[in-house]
Amino acid sequence: MERRDLLRAAGAATALSFLAPRDALAVWSRIARGGAVIGGLSEEQLALIGAIADTILPRSDTPSATDVGVPAFVNVIVSENDTDEDRAAFLAGLDAIEARAKTTGGDAFAQLAPSARASVIESIESESNRRADPARTYWRLKALIIHGYFTSEPVMKDVLKFEVMPGRFEGSAPMPIRTSMPPGEYRHA
Amino acid sequence: MREPTDFDAIVVGSGISGGWAAKELTEHGLKTLVLEAGGPVDPNTDYVEHVQPWAMHFRGFGDRKALERDHPVQRGCYACDEVGHKFFVNDNENPYTTPDDAPFKWFRGRQVGGRSITWGRQVYRWSDLDFGANAKDGHGTDWPIRYKDIAPWYSHVERFIGITGANEGLSQLPDGEFLPAMQMTAVETDARGKILKSFGGERVMTIGRAAILTTNHNGRLACHYCGPCERGCITHSYFTSLGSTLPAAQKTGNLTLRPNSVVAEVIYDPTRGRASGVRVIDANTMEAREYTARVVFLCASTIESVRLLLNSKSTRFPDGLANSSGTLGKYVMDHHYGSGASGTVPGFTDKRTIGRRPNGIYIARFRNVKTEHPDFLRGYGMQGGSGRGGWGRGGSMAGYGAAFKDSLINELGPWSLSASGWGETLPNENNTVTLDPTTKDKWGIPAARMDVRWRENELAMDQDMKTAMAEMLDAAGCTNIRTHGSNNPPGHCIHEMGGARMSLTAKDGVLNRWNQAWDVKNLFITDGACMASSACQNPSITYMALTARAVANTVAMMKRREL
Ligand SMILES: Cc1cc2nc3c(=O)[nH]c(=O)nc-3n(C[C@H](O)[C@H](O)[C@H](O)COP(=O)(O)OP(=O)(O)OC[C@H]3O[C@@H](n4cnc5c(N)ncnc54)[C@H](O)[C@@H]3O)c2cc1C
Ligand code: SF4
């Protein structure tokens, strides 16, 4: 696509299409202002999630999971979207992770030193059966942490340099990928 | 001034078929009224393809509670997601029923533009292998047309809407008027070559043919590869009726588009033996109105058009309008789809893709083309694609810490390649749509009752999709090959067809070779209801071509005063 056309397209698209429905944006601005998620997770549960999230995705030359609000995202999913059954299973699983921290590391996960946190994570990740707690909830949480991190605005914009309108498709471009994300799965019927 | 109620032509529905009817009728100078059950859509404010996950309440996971409440059926469609659900019907207002042992999925949108806003944009011409299939094996009734009758109309449609694709010279998948093809990925190009070689040229993997612009075309801009087309396209780079045919119709000055107009009945005038017009219920006020016209085109989509005819009863047609043959509502089809295989492609680790290609690869039908398959009749095409795992792979990958994070940011997973079959369904008299005796929609119109089942031939073909795809992945050098079966019920493919089929004689079907009702000569049905067989290609371009062809003939008949 010609650059001139891309600009034309961008012009057409700057209308309102970048904006989410108002109610959707509202939740994130409320959380950004320090507002709570209705019926949400407790301080302790959020601290545990934050500690696990920052062990998996710590701050380096790019932000950490808590830097971009991952615990709040997990909170929204678990508290506002899960079925009662899934939420109960998740909360029980969090307890099982905490119990593992106490047996492996001798304290609540969030209180452990980085190396002790690492051993807890390794002990859970090394379990071959991912369907029994604490592994079951750990893997669900890990997927949520990764999703919450990489779909956050700072990470998509500043880290992945996500291009909303790439303007071209190349099927055989060279690595590396710093400038754009891999394609989403293509779906059609 | 009172709103006019008499027109040259009435078109019911403003989706893929209705948009084409509107464009062709108005360009031929006919004052045309398009009646659309749903509300208007404004691309500037309603399209949501550029809304990023961070701006969504559930970051793309969808609002489970709202979807379960308003879209219990529709949410089974991938496109009915956190932001795109607004282009799907509210299931509570639009019920349908099935027998307990025959689930059926009916995915649909009620709005100006119909499902052209959400469709997958894949377009493949049919060939004589398809139009001749019923005559050859005796299932269903013979099509009254062949490829030569429709070929110029495929070209007519393709030239106007713009189709990307590559010509391959295959008799079973005719070439078309294509804009430049989209690129295949490095592994697709490689796999294409290896599969061609392993199967003696019989199995051809080509780039998907899609109604998406790869160059600026007819005043619409080329695609900018943003990705989620099913949420709309502010630049109208893929074909919608809203962004293409309806504006063309508008430009003639002959179009009256009336949203929120639910057509409840086609009115039959027994003295003249014609359809005099339609009865409409205002979707918002529930007020009833009538409109009259010289010709009536039903383009409300397969099931809706059949339901409308079944609901249009008179002394002359007690079992539904234009149903003297007794075939109305029978021989309903969909594609059975989703079984196939996937594998990991070794190597190519120095390659990646840029941009989000809203298209995939297509493997043209190879079963029962030159040789006969022992287990089933007819065949299937395969659709799929390849890619490298992105950050999402981290969710199930062991590891933590800064290096783990960096690997998700800077590296990609291995390439994978997968495809699944889209299979032809045999026309069967017992696959039906009828009116439910008790259930009614929000506007008091009897709901459709679907009874459609996969049978022996479909199930046998389904098995073959898995093995054949696994063989191809093996030939392509894949490792870790896994087959997948699909339990998709009928309807799930959203290629519902039949119910008011075309036929050679009046006793065998509802429509003649010009999509004209045998029984009511000023009544035309040009959406998927007219199909006498399903072939295995995505069908919408065939509806468009048949619609344009039917209008041209209708106008000629009107000029000859035969209508
Ligand atoms: C997610 C998805 C992916 C798809 N992918 C593909 C693909 O890749 N290739 C392909 O060929 N097809 C695909 N399809 C199918 C395609 O969308 C349909 O075949 C096509 O839209 C049918 O066109 P139509 O005009 O008959 O019906 P529609 O486009 O559904 O339009 C019918 C219109 O009629 C209106 N209507 C219905 N009843 C009434 C009434 N009583 N009164 C007034 N108006 C009425 C409806 O509101 C609607 O606007 C896909 C569909 C979906 C949902
Ligand atoms: S990928 Fe292309 S066709 Fe699809 S919405 Fe984006 S610009 Fe439009």
PDB file of N, CA and C in Angstrom, chain A residues 68-148:
ATOM      1  N   VAL A  68       2.090  -2.705  34.877  1.00  0.00           N
ATOM      2  CA  VAL A  68       1.037  -2.463  33.883  1.00  0.00           C
ATOM      3  C   VAL A  68      -0.322  -2.980  34.365  1.00  0.00           C
ATOM      4  N   GLY A  69      -0.443  -3.179  35.675  1.00  0.00           N
ATOM      5  CA  GLY A  69      -1.769  -3.461  36.246  1.00  0.00           C
ATOM      6  C   GLY A  69      -2.305  -4.866  36.027  1.00  0.00           C
ATOM      7  N   VAL A  70      -1.427  -5.851  35.922  1.00  0.00           N
ATOM      8  CA  VAL A  70      -1.901  -7.212  35.687  1.00  0.00           C
ATOM      9  C   VAL A  70      -2.828  -7.729  36.798  1.00  0.00           C
ATOM     10  N   PRO A  71      -2.508  -7.507  38.096  1.00  0.00           N
ATOM     11  CA  PRO A  71      -3.431  -8.018  39.120  1.00  0.00           C
ATOM     12  C   PRO A  71      -4.856  -7.470  38.959  1.00  0.00           C
ATOM     13  N   ALA A  72      -4.974  -6.212  38.572  1.00  0.00           N
ATOM     14  CA  ALA A  72      -6.315  -5.645  38.381  1.00  0.00           C
ATOM     15  C   ALA A  72      -7.047  -6.365  37.247  1.00  0.00           C
ATOM     16  N   PHE A  73      -6.310  -6.717  36.212  1.00  0.00           N
ATOM     17  CA  PHE A  73      -6.927  -7.449  35.098  1.00  0.00           C
ATOM     18  C   PHE A  73      -7.408  -8.829  35.563  1.00  0.00           C
ATOM     19  N   VAL A  74      -6.561  -9.533  36.309  1.00  0.00           N
ATOM     20  CA  VAL A  74      -6.956 -10.853  36.817  1.00  0.00           C
ATOM     21  C   VAL A  74      -8.202 -10.701  37.694  1.00  0.00           C
ATOM     22  N   ASN A  75      -8.201  -9.656  38.483  1.00  0.00           N
ATOM     23  CA  ASN A  75      -9.340  -9.377  39.355  1.00  0.00           C
ATOM     24  C   ASN A  75     -10.641  -9.217  38.557  1.00  0.00           C
ATOM     25  N   VAL A  76     -10.563  -8.446  37.469  1.00  0.00           N
ATOM     26  CA  VAL A  76     -11.760  -8.217  36.651  1.00  0.00           C
ATOM     27  C   VAL A  76     -12.261  -9.542  36.057  1.00  0.00           C
ATOM     28  N   ILE A  77     -11.351 -10.341  35.566  1.00  0.00           N
ATOM     29  CA  ILE A  77     -11.772 -11.607  34.948  1.00  0.00           C
ATOM     30  C   ILE A  77     -12.386 -12.530  35.998  1.00  0.00           C
ATOM     31  N   VAL A  78     -11.682 -12.691  37.104  1.00  0.00           N
ATOM     32  CA  VAL A  78     -12.149 -13.643  38.110  1.00  0.00           C
ATOM     33  C   VAL A  78     -13.428 -13.135  38.796  1.00  0.00           C
ATOM     34  N   SER A  79     -13.471 -11.855  39.094  1.00  0.00           N
ATOM     35  CA  SER A  79     -14.596 -11.339  39.876  1.00  0.00           C
ATOM     36  C   SER A  79     -15.813 -11.002  39.029  1.00  0.00           C
ATOM     37  N   GLU A  80     -15.592 -10.568  37.798  1.00  0.00           N
ATOM     38  CA  GLU A  80     -16.743 -10.104  37.013  1.00  0.00           C
ATOM     39  C   GLU A  80     -17.117 -11.023  35.860  1.00  0.00           C
ATOM     40  N   ASN A  81     -16.223 -11.931  35.484  1.00  0.00           N
ATOM     41  CA  ASN A  81     -16.528 -12.735  34.293  1.00  0.00           C
ATOM     42  C   ASN A  81     -16.652 -14.220  34.587  1.00  0.00           C
ATOM     43  N   ASP A  82     -15.950 -14.721  35.567  1.00  0.00           N
ATOM     44  CA  ASP A  82     -15.997 -16.148  35.874  1.00  0.00           C
ATOM     45  C   ASP A  82     -17.386 -16.572  36.329  1.00  0.00           C
ATOM     46  N   THR A  83     -17.717 -17.815  36.092  1.00  0.00           N
ATOM     47  CA  THR A  83     -18.900 -18.384  36.716  1.00  0.00           C
ATOM     48  C   THR A  83     -18.574 -18.561  38.204  1.00  0.00           C
ATOM     49  N   ASP A  84     -19.601 -18.696  39.035  1.00  0.00           N
ATOM     50  CA  ASP A  84     -19.371 -18.891  40.471  1.00  0.00           C
ATOM     51  C   ASP A  84     -18.466 -20.096  40.691  1.00  0.00           C
ATOM     52  N   GLU A  85     -18.722 -21.110  39.896  1.00  0.00           N
ATOM     53  CA  GLU A  85     -17.957 -22.355  40.026  1.00  0.00           C
ATOM     54  C   GLU A  85     -16.473 -22.138  39.694  1.00  0.00           C
ATOM     55  N   ASP A  86     -16.212 -21.449  38.588  1.00  0.00           N
ATOM     56  CA  ASP A  86     -14.821 -21.195  38.196  1.00  0.00           C
ATOM     57  C   ASP A  86     -14.122 -20.303  39.216  1.00  0.00           C
ATOM     58  N   ARG A  87     -14.857 -19.334  39.734  1.00  0.00           N
ATOM     59  CA  ARG A  87     -14.252 -18.431  40.708  1.00  0.00           C
ATOM     60  C   ARG A  87     -13.893 -19.195  41.989  1.00  0.00           C
ATOM     61  N   ALA A  88     -14.823 -20.049  42.438  1.00  0.00           N
ATOM     62  CA  ALA A  88     -14.556 -20.826  43.652  1.00  0.00           C
ATOM     63  C   ALA A  88     -13.329 -21.721  43.440  1.00  0.00           C
ATOM     64  N   ALA A  89     -13.248 -22.327  42.264  1.00  0.00           N
ATOM     65  CA  ALA A  89     -12.105 -23.205  41.973  1.00  0.00           C
ATOM     66  C   ALA A  89     -10.816 -22.395  41.954  1.00  0.00           C
ATOM     67  N   PHE A  90     -10.889 -21.191  41.400  1.00  0.00           N
ATOM     68  CA  PHE A  90      -9.702 -20.336  41.325  1.00  0.00           C
ATOM     69  C   PHE A  90      -9.229 -19.930  42.723  1.00  0.00           C
ATOM     70  N   LEU A  91     -10.194 -19.534  43.550  1.00  0.00           N
ATOM     71  CA  LEU A  91      -9.815 -19.096  44.904  1.00  0.00           C
ATOM     72  C   LEU A  91      -9.230 -20.253  45.706  1.00  0.00           C
ATOM     73  N   ALA A  92      -9.822 -21.436  45.557  1.00  0.00           N
ATOM     74  CA  ALA A  92      -9.280 -22.614  46.252  1.00  0.00           C
ATOM     75  C   ALA A  92      -7.878 -22.905  45.737  1.00  0.00           C
ATOM     76  N   GLY A  93      -7.695 -22.734  44.434  1.00  0.00           N
ATOM     77  CA  GLY A  93      -6.385 -22.982  43.829  1.00  0.00           C
ATOM     78  C   GLY A  93      -5.338 -21.991  44.329  1.00  0.00           C
ATOM     79  N   LEU A  94      -5.760 -20.722  44.512  1.00  0.00           N
ATOM     80  CA  LEU A  94      -4.816 -19.736  45.065  1.00  0.00           C
ATOM     81  C   LEU A  94      -4.349 -20.175  46.450  1.00  0.00           C
ATOM     82  N   ASP A  95      -5.304 -20.703  47.246  1.00  0.00           N
ATOM     83  CA  ASP A  95      -4.933 -21.205  48.583  1.00  0.00           C
ATOM     84  C   ASP A  95      -3.932 -22.340  48.456  1.00  0.00           C
ATOM     85  N   ALA A  96      -4.148 -23.195  47.471  1.00  0.00           N
ATOM     86  CA  ALA A  96      -3.231 -24.333  47.290  1.00  0.00           C
ATOM     87  C   ALA A  96      -1.832 -23.850  46.899  1.00  0.00           C
ATOM     88  N   ILE A  97      -1.774 -22.775  46.090  1.00  0.00           N
ATOM     89  CA  ILE A  97      -0.465 -22.219  45.717  1.00  0.00           C
ATOM     90  C   ILE A  97       0.214 -21.645  46.970  1.00  0.00           C
ATOM     91  N   GLU A  98      -0.569 -20.930  47.764  1.00  0.00           N
ATOM     92  CA  GLU A  98      -0.028 -20.348  48.992  1.00  0.00           C
ATOM     93  C   GLU A  98       0.464 -21.448  49.944  1.00  0.00           C
ATOM     94  N   ALA A  99      -0.296 -22.523  50.013  1.00  0.00           N
ATOM     95  CA  ALA A  99       0.104 -23.641  50.877  1.00  0.00           C
ATOM     96  C   ALA A  99       1.425 -24.228  50.393  1.00  0.00           C
ATOM     97  N   ARG A 100       1.573 -24.335  49.078  1.00  0.00           N
ATOM     98  CA  ARG A 100       2.823 -24.848  48.523  1.00  0.00           C
ATOM     99  C   ARG A 100       3.977 -23.908  48.892  1.00  0.00           C
ATOM    100  N   ALA A 101       3.715 -22.592  48.848  1.00  0.00           N
ATOM    101  CA  ALA A 101       4.763 -21.631  49.213  1.00  0.00           C
ATOM    102  C   ALA A 101       5.199 -21.850  50.656  1.00  0.00           C
ATOM    103  N   LYS A 102       4.217 -22.130  51.510  1.00  0.00           N
ATOM    104  CA  LYS A 102       4.548 -22.316  52.920  1.00  0.00           C
ATOM    105  C   LYS A 102       5.346 -23.591  53.141  1.00  0.00           C
ATOM    106  N   THR A 103       4.975 -24.686  52.446  1.00  0.00           N
ATOM    107  CA  THR A 103       5.744 -25.930  52.645  1.00  0.00           C
ATOM    108  C   THR A 103       7.116 -25.832  51.982  1.00  0.00           C
ATOM    109  N   THR A 104       7.187 -25.272  50.757  1.00  0.00           N
ATOM    110  CA  THR A 104       8.481 -25.207  50.061  1.00  0.00           C
ATOM    111  C   THR A 104       9.357 -24.083  50.602  1.00  0.00           C
ATOM    112  N   GLY A 105       8.759 -22.911  50.858  1.00  0.00           N
ATOM    113  CA  GLY A 105       9.569 -21.745  51.203  1.00  0.00           C
ATOM    114  C   GLY A 105       9.438 -21.292  52.649  1.00  0.00           C
ATOM    115  N   GLY A 106       8.447 -21.819  53.367  1.00  0.00           N
ATOM    116  CA  GLY A 106       8.303 -21.498  54.771  1.00  0.00           C
ATOM    117  C   GLY A 106       7.548 -20.212  55.066  1.00  0.00           C
ATOM    118  N   ASP A 107       6.965 -19.570  54.047  1.00  0.00           N
ATOM    119  CA  ASP A 107       6.232 -18.327  54.321  1.00  0.00           C
ATOM    120  C   ASP A 107       5.225 -18.070  53.184  1.00  0.00           C
ATOM    121  N   ALA A 108       4.389 -17.065  53.405  1.00  0.00           N
ATOM    122  CA  ALA A 108       3.483 -16.672  52.325  1.00  0.00           C
ATOM    123  C   ALA A 108       4.321 -16.278  51.104  1.00  0.00           C
ATOM    124  N   PHE A 109       3.813 -16.595  49.887  1.00  0.00           N
ATOM    125  CA  PHE A 109       4.585 -16.366  48.661  1.00  0.00           C
ATOM    126  C   PHE A 109       5.099 -14.936  48.577  1.00  0.00           C
ATOM    127  N   ALA A 110       4.213 -13.994  48.887  1.00  0.00           N
ATOM    128  CA  ALA A 110       4.578 -12.586  48.740  1.00  0.00           C
ATOM    129  C   ALA A 110       5.677 -12.160  49.711  1.00  0.00           C
ATOM    130  N   GLN A 111       5.857 -12.927  50.781  1.00  0.00           N
ATOM    131  CA  GLN A 111       6.897 -12.589  51.762  1.00  0.00           C
ATOM    132  C   GLN A 111       8.246 -13.196  51.411  1.00  0.00           C
ATOM    133  N   LEU A 112       8.270 -14.125  50.431  1.00  0.00           N
ATOM    134  CA  LEU A 112       9.507 -14.860  50.143  1.00  0.00           C
ATOM    135  C   LEU A 112      10.502 -14.013  49.362  1.00  0.00           C
ATOM    136  N   ALA A 113      11.787 -14.346  49.544  1.00  0.00           N
ATOM    137  CA  ALA A 113      12.853 -13.720  48.759  1.00  0.00           C
ATOM    138  C   ALA A 113      12.771 -14.260  47.326  1.00  0.00           C
ATOM    139  N   PRO A 114      13.337 -13.514  46.359  1.00  0.00           N
ATOM    140  CA  PRO A 114      13.233 -13.925  44.957  1.00  0.00           C
ATOM    141  C   PRO A 114      13.648 -15.379  44.701  1.00  0.00           C
ATOM    142  N   SER A 115      14.704 -15.836  45.311  1.00  0.00           N
ATOM    143  CA  SER A 115      15.146 -17.196  45.010  1.00  0.00           C
ATOM    144  C   SER A 115      14.158 -18.225  45.552  1.00  0.00           C
ATOM    145  N   ALA A 116      13.563 -17.931  46.687  1.00  0.00           N
ATOM    146  CA  ALA A 116      12.571 -18.856  47.248  1.00  0.00           C
ATOM    147  C   ALA A 116      11.303 -18.857  46.392  1.00  0.00           C
ATOM    148  N   ARG A 117      10.917 -17.694  45.884  1.00  0.00           N
ATOM    149  CA  ARG A 117       9.761 -17.618  44.985  1.00  0.00           C
ATOM    150  C   ARG A 117      10.028 -18.482  43.749  1.00  0.00           C
ATOM    151  N   ALA A 118      11.244 -18.369  43.249  1.00  0.00           N
ATOM    152  CA  ALA A 118      11.600 -19.140  42.059  1.00  0.00           C
ATOM    153  C   ALA A 118      11.460 -20.635  42.321  1.00  0.00           C
ATOM    154  N   SER A 119      11.885 -21.079  43.517  1.00  0.00           N
ATOM    155  CA  SER A 119      11.770 -22.523  43.779  1.00  0.00           C
ATOM    156  C   SER A 119      10.316 -22.957  43.845  1.00  0.00           C
ATOM    157  N   VAL A 120       9.463 -22.107  44.401  1.00  0.00           N
ATOM    158  CA  VAL A 120       8.041 -22.476  44.463  1.00  0.00           C
ATOM    159  C   VAL A 120       7.493 -22.627  43.040  1.00  0.00           C
ATOM    160  N   ILE A 121       7.797 -21.652  42.189  1.00  0.00           N
ATOM    161  CA  ILE A 121       7.312 -21.705  40.802  1.00  0.00           C
ATOM    162  C   ILE A 121       7.858 -22.943  40.101  1.00  0.00           C
ATOM    163  N   GLU A 122       9.146 -23.200  40.305  1.00  0.00           N
ATOM    164  CA  GLU A 122       9.727 -24.385  39.659  1.00  0.00           C
ATOM    165  C   GLU A 122       9.078 -25.661  40.156  1.00  0.00           C
ATOM    166  N   SER A 123       8.803 -25.716  41.442  1.00  0.00           N
ATOM    167  CA  SER A 123       8.200 -26.940  41.965  1.00  0.00           C
ATOM    168  C   SER A 123       6.809 -27.156  41.364  1.00  0.00           C
ATOM    169  N   ILE A 124       6.079 -26.080  41.162  1.00  0.00           N
ATOM    170  CA  ILE A 124       4.736 -26.242  40.573  1.00  0.00           C
ATOM    171  C   ILE A 124       4.840 -26.551  39.069  1.00  0.00           C
ATOM    172  N   GLU A 125       5.726 -25.841  38.386  1.00  0.00           N
ATOM    173  CA  GLU A 125       5.829 -26.038  36.930  1.00  0.00           C
ATOM    174  C   GLU A 125       6.368 -27.416  36.575  1.00  0.00           C
ATOM    175  N   SER A 126       7.091 -28.039  37.507  1.00  0.00           N
ATOM    176  CA  SER A 126       7.671 -29.341  37.180  1.00  0.00           C
ATOM    177  C   SER A 126       6.656 -30.470  37.331  1.00  0.00           C
ATOM    178  N   GLU A 127       5.499 -30.159  37.858  1.00  0.00           N
ATOM    179  CA  GLU A 127       4.504 -31.225  38.001  1.00  0.00           C
ATOM    180  C   GLU A 127       3.929 -31.611  36.646  1.00  0.00           C
ATOM    181  N   SER A 128       3.915 -32.921  36.381  1.00  0.00           N
ATOM    182  CA  SER A 128       3.479 -33.337  35.044  1.00  0.00           C
ATOM    183  C   SER A 128       1.951 -33.262  34.915  1.00  0.00           C
ATOM    184  N   ASN A 129       1.242 -33.435  36.007  1.00  0.00           N
ATOM    185  CA  ASN A 129      -0.219 -33.334  35.940  1.00  0.00           C
ATOM    186  C   ASN A 129      -0.647 -31.880  36.166  1.00  0.00           C
ATOM    187  N   ARG A 130      -1.060 -31.242  35.075  1.00  0.00           N
ATOM    188  CA  ARG A 130      -1.467 -29.832  35.201  1.00  0.00           C
ATOM    189  C   ARG A 130      -2.943 -29.699  35.557  1.00  0.00           C
ATOM    190  N   ARG A 131      -3.592 -30.821  35.841  1.00  0.00           N
ATOM    191  CA  ARG A 131      -5.028 -30.739  36.115  1.00  0.00           C
ATOM    192  C   ARG A 131      -5.354 -30.749  37.605  1.00  0.00           C
ATOM    193  N   ALA A 132      -4.324 -30.969  38.439  1.00  0.00           N
ATOM    194  CA  ALA A 132      -4.592 -30.977  39.884  1.00  0.00           C
ATOM    195  C   ALA A 132      -3.952 -29.743  40.518  1.00  0.00           C
ATOM    196  N   ASP A 133      -4.635 -29.177  41.499  1.00  0.00           N
ATOM    197  CA  ASP A 133      -4.084 -27.991  42.186  1.00  0.00           C
ATOM    198  C   ASP A 133      -2.859 -28.374  43.002  1.00  0.00           C
ATOM    199  N   PRO A 134      -1.910 -27.500  43.167  1.00  0.00           N
ATOM    200  CA  PRO A 134      -1.924 -26.096  42.757  1.00  0.00           C
ATOM    201  C   PRO A 134      -1.611 -25.869  41.272  1.00  0.00           C
ATOM    202  N   ALA A 135      -1.123 -26.914  40.547  1.00  0.00           N
ATOM    203  CA  ALA A 135      -0.700 -26.685  39.163  1.00  0.00           C
ATOM    204  C   ALA A 135      -1.857 -26.162  38.292  1.00  0.00           C
ATOM    205  N   ARG A 136      -3.046 -26.744  38.486  1.00  0.00           N
ATOM    206  CA  ARG A 136      -4.172 -26.359  37.633  1.00  0.00           C
ATOM    207  C   ARG A 136      -4.425 -24.851  37.693  1.00  0.00           C
ATOM    208  N   THR A 137      -4.547 -24.313  38.877  1.00  0.00           N
ATOM    209  CA  THR A 137      -4.825 -22.884  39.010  1.00  0.00           C
ATOM    210  C   THR A 137      -3.605 -22.049  38.634  1.00  0.00           C
ATOM    211  N   TYR A 138      -2.415 -22.585  38.951  1.00  0.00           N
ATOM    212  CA  TYR A 138      -1.197 -21.859  38.582  1.00  0.00           C
ATOM    213  C   TYR A 138      -1.168 -21.619  37.065  1.00  0.00           C
ATOM    214  N   TRP A 139      -1.455 -22.665  36.276  1.00  0.00           N
ATOM    215  CA  TRP A 139      -1.366 -22.504  34.812  1.00  0.00           C
ATOM    216  C   TRP A 139      -2.470 -21.593  34.281  1.00  0.00           C
ATOM    217  N   ARG A 140      -3.621 -21.644  34.910  1.00  0.00           N
ATOM    218  CA  ARG A 140      -4.677 -20.705  34.488  1.00  0.00           C
ATOM    219  C   ARG A 140      -4.210 -19.280  34.790  1.00  0.00           C
ATOM    220  N   LEU A 141      -3.656 -19.104  35.991  1.00  0.00           N
ATOM    221  CA  LEU A 141      -3.197 -17.781  36.390  1.00  0.00           C
ATOM    222  C   LEU A 141      -2.067 -17.309  35.483  1.00  0.00           C
ATOM    223  N   LYS A 142      -1.171 -18.216  35.143  1.00  0.00           N
ATOM    224  CA  LYS A 142      -0.045 -17.814  34.303  1.00  0.00           C
ATOM    225  C   LYS A 142      -0.550 -17.320  32.938  1.00  0.00           C
ATOM    226  N   ALA A 143      -1.501 -18.043  32.372  1.00  0.00           N
ATOM    227  CA  ALA A 143      -2.060 -17.621  31.085  1.00  0.00           C
ATOM    228  C   ALA A 143      -2.736 -16.253  31.216  1.00  0.00           C
ATOM    229  N   LEU A 144      -3.426 -16.031  32.326  1.00  0.00           N
ATOM    230  CA  LEU A 144      -4.070 -14.726  32.540  1.00  0.00           C
ATOM    231  C   LEU A 144      -3.019 -13.624  32.703  1.00  0.00           C
ATOM    232  N   ILE A 145      -1.961 -13.931  33.413  1.00  0.00           N
ATOM    233  CA  ILE A 145      -0.900 -12.937  33.632  1.00  0.00           C
ATOM    234  C   ILE A 145      -0.283 -12.524  32.299  1.00  0.00           C
ATOM    235  N   ILE A 146       0.013 -13.538  31.464  1.00  0.00           N
ATOM    236  CA  ILE A 146       0.625 -13.244  30.162  1.00  0.00           C
ATOM    237  C   ILE A 146      -0.349 -12.440  29.299  1.00  0.00           C
ATOM    238  N   HIS A 147      -1.609 -12.858  29.312  1.00  0.00           N
ATOM    239  CA  HIS A 147      -2.606 -12.136  28.509  1.00  0.00           C
ATOM    240  C   HIS A 147      -2.738 -10.692  29.000  1.00  0.00           C
ATOM    241  N   GLY A 148      -2.858 -10.539  30.305  1.00  0.00           N
ATOM    242  CA  GLY A 148      -3.036  -9.198  30.873  1.00  0.00           C
ATOM    243  C   GLY A 148      -1.847  -8.300  30.583  1.00  0.00           C
TER     244      GLY A 148
END
